Amino acid sequence: MTVPETAAAAVGRALAAGGVRTAFGVVGSGNFHVTNALVEHGVRFVAARHEGGAATMADAYARMSGEVGVVTVHQGPGLTNAMTGIAEAAKSRTPMIVLAGEATDARSNFHIDQDALAAAVGAVPMRLTDAARAEEQALEAFRVASRERRTVLLNLPLAVQSAPSRSRAPAPALTGAAGPDRSAAQDTTAGPDRSAAQDMTAGPDRAAADDATAALGRLLAGARRPVFVAGRGARHARRELEALADRTGALLATSAVAKGLFRGSPWDLDVSGGFATPLAAELIRGADLIVGWGCALNMWTTRHGTLIPPEAKVAQVDLDPAAVGAHVRADLGVVGDVRAVAAALTGPGGAAPGYRSAELARRIRDEGRWRAVPYRDESGAGRIDPRTLTIALDDLLPSERVVSVDSGNFMGYPSMFLDVPDAGGFCFTQAFQSVGLGLATAIGAALARPDRLPVAALGDGGAFMGIAELETVVRLGLPMVVVVYDDEAYGAEVHHFGPHGHPLGMVRFPPADLAAIARGHGFAAVTVTDAAGLAGVAEWLKGPRDRPLLVHARITGERGSWWLEEAFKGH
């Protein structure tokens, strides 16, 4: 006698057939069967040590692979443990599905209002309501996640999970709906679905989109100092944006999340905003036209608007109409896919000089990276200047790397001084500004990009928050380099409140041997207090790299960071 398929099994089967390849989670009784169904149908399951880590791993994996991320958790506390990672994904519009068991009986210890919890952080709550429609409802959650670029909570009530489902033929594969095809994802990482982009400019809205595109063409034709700022929504469109920039003489910059997109171009200014070099800030402030491509132009990217000169025109191209003018005034908005709009504007005709000149190319070459900006090395007394540390690591580590950065006072050093080969080399889970996501981010990014050396950059505060996932790195056999910038404090609070005479005992901590802790988890580890201490990193890089490496860097902590001062303006 054939045992009927349960609804939980149907959900796992449908998502696997739809294109899910990897899922992350912590398994309890409420998500045991759906997780096993995913595995049975070929999905790789990555067990984390904490649900918060699992959610962030899924978020980072989705960003760097172009696939829909999946995290699976127990009802109640499994979901609450995951909420910070879910909030980050939801704020970033990461295509992700959270599969959570649900206790619907109010007498259960596990019962909470899971819909309200998801909605509170910007995720989309959905629910398995009918075992007979389990496959259909699972694929609808996939569609919302992928086509609408949303983080979806699919609640799985326990009673519905165990009920028999109506068996169907395997669902058609939806792989790629979250981003470009697999080869494109390996090249530049995730972007919105092409078919969805075409739909947004079809029908009655097509004429308006064409008119807005033509208006943008006129702005570009009249500009003498145009600057393009590309965001996450432009990461699939480097070729088209560079071609248009060549035609219009535009300089190229990115938001932090798209760092590396134009690497190799002689007109690449790198990141706009708090991490911008002095030269980049100067040139962006000198623009007469700024075009945000798939970029919200938020307070971080524009330094609270100070990088946008009052006399400059501002245009935005985005799939989301709500993004246009959300943070800064926009003189023109074009609703559509970045690649399609840029291609439509790159027709035949000669190139204009725009902002470009031989002298400016020389300045960008000589001054366009932070390591070219002079500074006074403050290393000494058993501590290394974080700038000196990061420049040395940039020289040591292979160029084919994927860098993941946690939040905190330290975060600008790896973001500014560690180079990346392209937009697939930088994973920046910072929409929620939560400390403690960096290590889990690096795990998700490493699994999405196994061809590159994964590098996690953490502060000591974030390292201790996410420390359980050190075991996950070892268990998965990831050849990861984890760099901990240790100033024995929550440095942001020290430098924000200290100058005003406030007591700081609650945000300072005694020394801790993070290298010893890492060795206890199975890492190789070195402690670095000066440049000579990095010899251990060089030795590890020679091979066999059979264990991950933790670099415990005792950094100077006297200096606050200007990027955190920018952050506090937004609080």
Coordinates of C-alpha atoms in Angstrom, one line a residue, residues 8 17 42 51 99 182 269 272 291 296 330 361 387 399 424 436 449 486 511 521 547 555:
A8 CA 5.2 18.9 4.4
A17 CA 11.5 21.0 -8.3
G42 CA 18.3 16.9 -3.9
E51 CA 18.8 30.2 13.6
L99 CA 9.9 27.8 6.2
R182 CA 23.7 30.6 -13.4
L269 CA 35.6 55.8 -8.5
S272 CA 30.1 56.6 -3.1
V291 CA 22.1 59.0 -12.2
A296 CA 18.2 54.2 -3.7
A330 CA 14.8 63.2 -8.0
A361 CA 42.3 59.3 -15.6
R387 CA 44.8 50.6 8.1
S399 CA 42.8 38.6 -5.5
G424 CA 30.6 39.1 -6.8
G436 CA 27.0 40.0 14.7
R449 CA 31.1 31.2 -4.5
D486 CA 39.8 43.6 18.3
P511 CA 41.4 41.2 26.8
H521 CA 36.9 25.1 17.4
R547 CA 41.8 24.3 8.3
I555 CA 44.2 47.0 16.8

